[in-house]
Short mmCIF file of C-alpha atoms (C1' of nucleotides) in Angstrom, two decimals:
data_model
loop_
_atom_site.label_atom_id
_atom_site.label_comp_id
_atom_site.label_asym_id
_atom_site.label_seq_id
_atom_site.Cartn_x
_atom_site.Cartn_y
_atom_site.Cartn_z
CA UNK A 1 2.98 9.60 -3.40
CA UNK A 2 4.29 8.08 -0.24
CA UNK A 3 2.41 5.54 1.85
CA UNK A 4 0.71 6.75 4.99
CA UNK A 5 3.29 5.53 7.53
CA UNK A 6 6.17 7.00 5.54
CA UNK A 7 4.20 10.27 5.35
CA UNK A 8 3.96 10.26 9.15
CA UNK A 9 7.59 9.61 9.91
CA UNK A 10 8.51 12.21 7.29
CA UNK A 11 6.32 14.72 9.03
CA UNK A 12 8.03 13.86 12.34
CA UNK A 13 11.47 14.44 10.83
CA UNK A 14 11.43 18.16 11.18
CA UNK A 15 12.10 20.03 14.47
CA UNK A 16 9.63 22.83 13.64
CA UNK A 17 6.81 20.39 13.09
CA UNK A 18 7.67 18.34 16.21
CA UNK A 19 7.44 21.58 18.12
CA UNK A 20 4.12 22.28 16.70
CA UNK A 21 2.87 18.89 17.91
CA UNK A 22 4.13 19.50 21.21
CA UNK A 23 2.34 22.81 21.35
CA UNK A 24 -0.78 21.07 20.28
CA UNK A 25 -0.39 18.27 22.90
CA UNK A 26 -0.99 21.14 25.39
CA UNK A 27 -4.48 21.91 23.64
CA UNK A 28 -6.20 23.20 20.68
CA UNK A 29 -4.90 26.22 18.95
CA UNK A 30 -5.38 28.40 15.93
CA UNK A 31 -2.75 28.39 13.18
CA UNK A 32 -1.44 31.82 14.22
CA UNK A 33 -1.20 30.77 17.88
CA UNK A 34 0.83 27.76 16.81
CA UNK A 35 2.86 29.89 14.54
CA UNK A 36 3.74 32.57 17.09
CA UNK A 37 7.09 30.95 18.44
CA UNK A 38 8.30 30.58 14.84
CA UNK A 39 7.56 33.89 13.17
CA UNK A 40 10.91 35.45 14.16
CA UNK A 41 12.56 32.49 12.22
CA UNK A 42 10.12 31.92 9.27
CA UNK A 43 7.29 33.37 7.43
CA UNK A 44 3.53 32.58 7.93
CA UNK A 45 3.30 30.78 4.58
CA UNK A 46 6.06 28.43 5.71
CA UNK A 47 4.06 27.74 9.05
CA UNK A 48 0.96 27.08 6.91
CA UNK A 49 2.88 24.61 4.71
CA UNK A 50 4.19 22.62 7.88
CA UNK A 51 0.65 22.61 9.22
CA UNK A 52 -0.55 21.04 5.96
CA UNK A 53 2.14 18.38 6.08
CA UNK A 54 1.02 17.40 9.63
CA UNK A 55 -2.59 17.44 8.47
CA UNK A 56 -2.09 15.36 5.43
CA UNK A 57 -0.03 12.86 7.36
CA UNK A 58 -3.02 12.41 9.63
CA UNK A 59 -1.51 13.65 12.82
CA UNK A 60 -3.48 16.88 13.11
CA UNK A 61 -7.01 17.88 12.33
CA UNK A 62 -8.43 21.39 11.51
CA UNK A 63 -11.81 22.74 12.17
CA UNK A 64 -13.19 26.20 10.86
CA UNK A 65 -14.13 28.81 13.32
CA UNK A 66 -14.78 32.00 11.25
CA UNK A 67 -11.46 33.17 9.72
CA UNK A 68 -9.59 30.90 12.00
CA UNK A 69 -8.56 27.31 11.75
CA UNK A 70 -8.49 25.57 15.05
CA UNK A 71 -5.89 22.71 15.07
CA UNK A 72 -6.12 19.55 17.24
CA UNK A 73 -3.90 16.57 17.60
CA UNK A 74 -5.32 13.43 15.99
CA UNK A 75 -4.16 10.89 18.76
CA UNK A 76 -5.17 7.94 16.40
CA UNK A 77 -2.80 9.29 13.92
CA UNK A 78 0.11 8.19 16.10
CA UNK A 79 -1.01 4.62 16.39
CA UNK A 80 0.88 3.02 13.44
CA UNK A 81 4.15 4.86 14.15
CA UNK A 82 3.93 3.81 17.79
CA UNK A 83 3.09 0.33 16.61
CA UNK A 84 5.93 0.01 14.18
CA UNK A 85 8.43 1.21 16.89
CA UNK A 86 6.81 -1.15 19.50
CA UNK A 87 8.76 -3.98 17.89
CA UNK A 88 11.95 -2.21 18.72
CA UNK A 89 11.04 -0.95 22.04
CA UNK A 90 11.33 -4.62 23.11
CA UNK A 91 15.01 -4.48 21.91
CA UNK A 92 15.50 -1.29 23.67
CA UNK A 93 14.51 -2.90 27.04
CA UNK A 94 16.56 -5.84 26.36
CA UNK A 95 19.65 -3.69 25.70
CA UNK A 96 18.83 -1.77 29.03
CA UNK A 97 18.63 -5.11 30.75
CA UNK A 98 22.01 -6.05 29.20
CA UNK A 99 23.39 -2.79 30.66
CA UNK A 100 21.84 -3.71 33.89
CA UNK A 101 23.52 -7.14 33.93
CA UNK A 102 26.69 -5.53 33.11
CA UNK A 103 26.63 -2.96 35.73
CA UNK A 104 25.62 -5.71 38.23
CA UNK A 105 28.52 -7.88 36.94
CA UNK A 106 31.18 -5.06 37.56
CA UNK A 107 29.39 -4.32 40.96
CA UNK A 108 29.70 -7.92 42.04
CA UNK A 109 33.51 -7.99 41.74
CA UNK A 110 33.51 -4.45 42.90
CA UNK A 111 36.04 -2.26 44.58
CA UNK A 112 35.68 1.25 45.69
CA UNK A 113 36.65 2.80 42.45
CA UNK A 114 34.13 0.98 40.48
CA UNK A 115 31.36 1.72 42.81
CA UNK A 116 32.15 5.24 42.74
CA UNK A 117 32.08 5.40 38.93
CA UNK A 118 28.63 3.70 38.97
CA UNK A 119 27.26 6.18 41.40
CA UNK A 120 28.38 9.13 39.35
CA UNK A 121 26.29 7.80 36.48
CA UNK A 122 22.93 8.18 38.29
CA UNK B 1 22.83 19.25 8.86
CA UNK B 2 19.75 17.67 10.77
CA UNK B 3 19.74 17.01 14.53
CA UNK B 4 19.92 13.30 15.43
CA UNK B 5 16.19 12.79 16.11
CA UNK B 6 15.13 14.40 12.73
CA UNK B 7 17.69 12.11 11.08
CA UNK B 8 16.16 9.14 12.66
CA UNK B 9 12.72 9.94 11.82
CA UNK B 10 13.85 10.76 8.25
CA UNK B 11 15.52 7.35 7.98
CA UNK B 12 12.24 5.67 9.18
CA UNK B 13 10.21 7.61 6.48
CA UNK B 14 11.30 5.14 3.70
CA UNK B 15 9.39 1.75 3.29
CA UNK B 16 12.76 0.24 1.79
CA UNK B 17 14.67 1.29 5.00
CA UNK B 18 11.97 0.14 7.32
CA UNK B 19 12.07 -3.33 5.58
CA UNK B 20 15.73 -3.38 6.04
CA UNK B 21 15.29 -2.84 9.77
CA UNK B 22 12.68 -5.41 9.94
CA UNK B 23 15.02 -7.85 8.23
CA UNK B 24 17.82 -6.91 10.84
CA UNK B 25 15.39 -7.41 13.82
CA UNK B 26 15.54 -11.06 12.86
CA UNK B 27 19.31 -11.09 13.17
CA UNK B 28 22.70 -9.96 11.96
CA UNK B 29 23.19 -9.95 8.15
CA UNK B 30 25.75 -8.70 5.62
CA UNK B 31 24.84 -5.83 3.31
CA UNK B 32 24.26 -8.10 0.33
CA UNK B 33 21.99 -10.39 2.43
CA UNK B 34 19.95 -7.35 3.48
CA UNK B 35 19.93 -6.19 -0.12
CA UNK B 36 18.66 -9.45 -1.57
CA UNK B 37 14.96 -8.86 -1.60
CA UNK B 38 15.46 -5.37 -3.12
CA UNK B 39 17.88 -6.10 -5.98
CA UNK B 40 15.02 -6.71 -8.52
CA UNK B 41 13.71 -3.26 -7.69
CA UNK B 42 16.91 -1.26 -7.26
CA UNK B 43 20.73 -1.41 -7.70
CA UNK B 44 23.34 -2.36 -5.10
CA UNK B 45 24.67 1.27 -4.80
CA UNK B 46 21.05 2.37 -3.92
CA UNK B 47 20.92 -0.15 -1.11
CA UNK B 48 24.45 0.90 0.26
CA UNK B 49 23.04 4.49 0.36
CA UNK B 50 19.99 3.36 2.29
CA UNK B 51 22.26 1.39 4.76
CA UNK B 52 24.36 4.54 5.25
CA UNK B 53 21.29 6.56 6.02
CA UNK B 54 20.45 4.14 8.76
CA UNK B 55 23.90 3.96 9.96
CA UNK B 56 24.39 7.73 10.21
CA UNK B 57 21.10 8.03 12.09
CA UNK B 58 22.36 5.66 14.73
CA UNK B 59 19.94 2.91 14.01
CA UNK B 60 22.32 0.28 12.61
CA UNK B 61 25.97 -0.54 13.23
CA UNK B 62 28.39 -2.22 10.98
CA UNK B 63 31.34 -4.32 11.60
CA UNK B 64 34.05 -5.54 9.24
CA UNK B 65 34.41 -9.24 8.39
CA UNK B 66 36.91 -9.78 5.58
CA UNK B 67 35.09 -8.31 2.44
CA UNK B 68 31.75 -8.24 4.12
CA UNK B 69 30.13 -5.83 6.29
CA UNK B 70 27.94 -7.32 8.96
CA UNK B 71 24.98 -5.14 9.92
CA UNK B 72 23.19 -5.09 13.38
CA UNK B 73 20.40 -3.17 14.71
CA UNK B 74 21.51 -0.66 17.35
CA UNK B 75 18.53 -0.97 19.86
CA UNK B 76 19.63 2.12 21.83
CA UNK B 77 19.28 4.12 18.61
CA UNK B 78 15.45 3.76 18.89
CA UNK B 79 15.34 5.12 22.32
CA UNK B 80 14.73 8.79 21.56
CA UNK B 81 12.25 8.13 18.84
CA UNK B 82 10.34 5.99 21.20
CA UNK B 83 10.68 8.49 23.91
CA UNK B 84 9.31 11.25 21.77
CA UNK B 85 6.29 9.28 20.75
CA UNK B 86 5.67 8.02 24.28
CA UNK B 87 4.04 11.46 25.02
CA UNK B 88 1.50 10.60 22.30
CA UNK B 89 0.99 7.08 23.07
CA UNK B 90 -0.85 8.11 26.19
CA UNK B 91 -3.18 10.06 23.92
CA UNK B 92 -3.55 6.98 21.81
CA UNK B 93 -4.65 4.90 24.71
CA UNK B 94 -7.22 7.48 25.76
CA UNK B 95 -8.56 7.46 22.26
CA UNK B 96 -8.58 3.64 22.29
CA UNK B 97 -10.62 3.98 25.46
CA UNK B 98 -12.94 6.23 23.94
CA UNK B 99 -13.37 3.80 21.09
CA UNK B 100 -14.02 0.99 23.51
CA UNK B 101 -16.66 3.04 25.32
CA UNK B 102 -18.27 3.76 21.96
CA UNK B 103 -18.34 0.11 21.00
CA UNK B 104 -19.75 -0.81 24.35
CA UNK B 105 -22.41 1.95 23.98
CA UNK B 106 -23.60 0.60 20.57
CA UNK B 107 -23.49 -2.95 21.99
CA UNK B 108 -25.63 -2.18 24.82
CA UNK B 109 -28.39 -0.92 22.64
CA UNK B 110 -27.54 -3.72 20.06
CA UNK B 111 -29.43 -5.50 17.52
CA UNK B 112 -28.28 -8.52 15.40
CA UNK B 113 -27.13 -6.16 12.48
CA UNK B 114 -24.83 -4.22 14.81
CA UNK B 115 -23.45 -7.19 16.30
CA UNK B 116 -22.75 -8.79 12.92
CA UNK B 117 -20.85 -5.68 11.62
CA UNK B 118 -18.69 -5.66 14.65
CA UNK B 119 -17.86 -9.32 14.27
CA UNK B 120 -16.79 -8.71 10.56
CA UNK B 121 -14.44 -6.25 11.77
CA UNK B 122 -12.07 -8.79 13.71
"C1'" DG C 1 49.80 -12.18 -9.30
"C1'" DA C 2 45.26 -12.75 -11.70
"C1'" DG C 3 40.67 -13.07 -11.08
"C1'" DT C 4 36.45 -12.83 -8.22
"C1'" DT C 5 33.29 -11.16 -4.68
"C1'" DA C 6 31.48 -7.59 -1.44
"C1'" DA C 7 31.06 -3.18 -0.95
"C1'" DT C 8 31.75 1.66 -1.71
"C1'" DT C 9 32.66 5.95 -4.24
"C1'" DA C 10 31.99 9.37 -8.11
"C1'" DA C 11 29.35 11.67 -11.15
"C1'" DC C 12 25.06 12.53 -12.70
"C1'" DC C 13 19.76 13.52 -12.96
"C1'" DA C 14 14.75 14.23 -11.86
"C1'" DG C 15 11.66 15.11 -8.31
"C1'" DT C 16 10.54 16.80 -3.79
"C1'" DA C 17 11.14 19.84 0.45
"C1'" DG C 18 11.42 23.86 2.70
"C1'" DG C 19 11.87 28.40 2.29
"C1'" DT C 20 10.75 33.15 0.17
"C1'" DT C 21 7.58 37.30 -1.54
"C1'" DA C 22 3.49 38.66 -3.58
"C1'" DT C 23 -1.46 37.81 -4.10
"C1'" DA C 24 -5.99 35.97 -3.23
"C1'" DT C 25 -9.70 34.30 -0.24
"C1'" DT C 26 -12.84 34.47 3.54
"C1'" DG C 27 -15.32 36.33 7.30
"C1'" DG C 28 -16.23 39.80 11.14
"C1'" DC C 29 -16.81 44.73 11.87
"C1'" DA C 30 -17.28 49.99 11.55
"C1'" DT D 1 -19.74 49.06 1.53
"C1'" DG D 2 -15.01 49.24 2.73
"C1'" DC D 3 -11.52 47.66 5.76
"C1'" DC D 4 -8.86 44.58 8.62
"C1'" DA D 5 -7.42 39.91 10.19
"C1'" DA D 6 -6.57 35.13 9.52
"C1'" DT D 7 -5.18 31.91 6.38
"C1'" DA D 8 -4.23 29.88 2.08
"C1'" DT D 9 -2.39 29.84 -2.71
"C1'" DA D 10 0.92 30.99 -6.68
"C1'" DA D 11 5.14 31.33 -8.34
"C1'" DC D 12 9.70 30.89 -7.67
"C1'" DC D 13 14.40 29.43 -5.81
"C1'" DT D 14 17.93 26.26 -3.69
"C1'" DA D 15 19.32 22.26 -1.52
"C1'" DC D 16 18.59 17.51 -0.63
"C1'" DT D 17 16.80 12.59 -1.88
"C1'" DG D 18 16.66 8.62 -4.14
"C1'" DG D 19 17.83 6.56 -8.02
"C1'" DT D 20 21.12 5.42 -11.99
"C1'" DT D 21 25.80 3.62 -14.42
"C1'" DA D 22 30.65 3.27 -14.40
"C1'" DA D 23 34.76 2.97 -11.76
"C1'" DT D 24 37.30 1.86 -7.27
"C1'" DT D 25 38.71 -0.45 -3.30
"C1'" DA D 26 39.69 -4.31 -0.49
"C1'" DA D 27 40.13 -9.07 0.69
"C1'" DC D 28 39.88 -13.81 -0.39
"C1'" DT D 29 41.10 -17.79 -3.70
"C1'" DC D 30 43.59 -20.38 -7.44
#
DNA sequence: GAGTTAATTAACCAGTAGGTTATATTGGCA
DNA sequence: TGCCAATATAACCTACTGGTTAATTAACTC
């Protein structure tokens, strides 16, 4: 049995499940509503399983409504993943800064050709 | 073969690999330096494999130095994972706000017992 | 050139993940 | 009561993961 954080990253490591989360970020939906875009590609039980993975990871909650199960994002569920990556976001920004400095350095000693290249990159 | 983003989340879904990243966030290290804390628990080839997963996911780079392989974090490699979760970070903050409001509401009608409990939680 | 250190590769195994089809459960409705 | 819809479970299959031990490669050192 994996720890909670590993379960969350594992849940995120599947494009189908990420697409489901994206759908839910637009609002509550039943399992079959969430399933709709995927049913050409895979069966209903496959969708049910994916939902269960998201639920057990704590990223999604379900509530009963007659036969339907209404699914919601659990925003708190993302906190520890975000917190873990926060340490590295700092590094991202630093590396962006380094890129900025680099671009600046080649701009300072710039000629037309260099400036043209930089402009193209926008 | 998984897409790049799935590979990254999959790479993050293992506590050993996350620990390796944390080690590397403190600075460059050879494979065996990174391996050291894990060699009671697992063999060297296991560590090599984990490093390869991180490398193929684009989270780590390796450079040759004689027999050694020096490993570095690749900060840019974290950008798309952070970007994906950024959408949900907003929701986190909103839910933090709700928690704040809730705590405030119970504080306003507070008694000693309530305040004591909250203090313990620090 | 022989030995040593650092790291990888090969071959293998058990467990898990992601899919399938078929079956069961649960609740609204005629 | 009997049927339909929404969802879940069971049983199964294949492929991948994470580990093992043994062997290999590559570069330094004496």
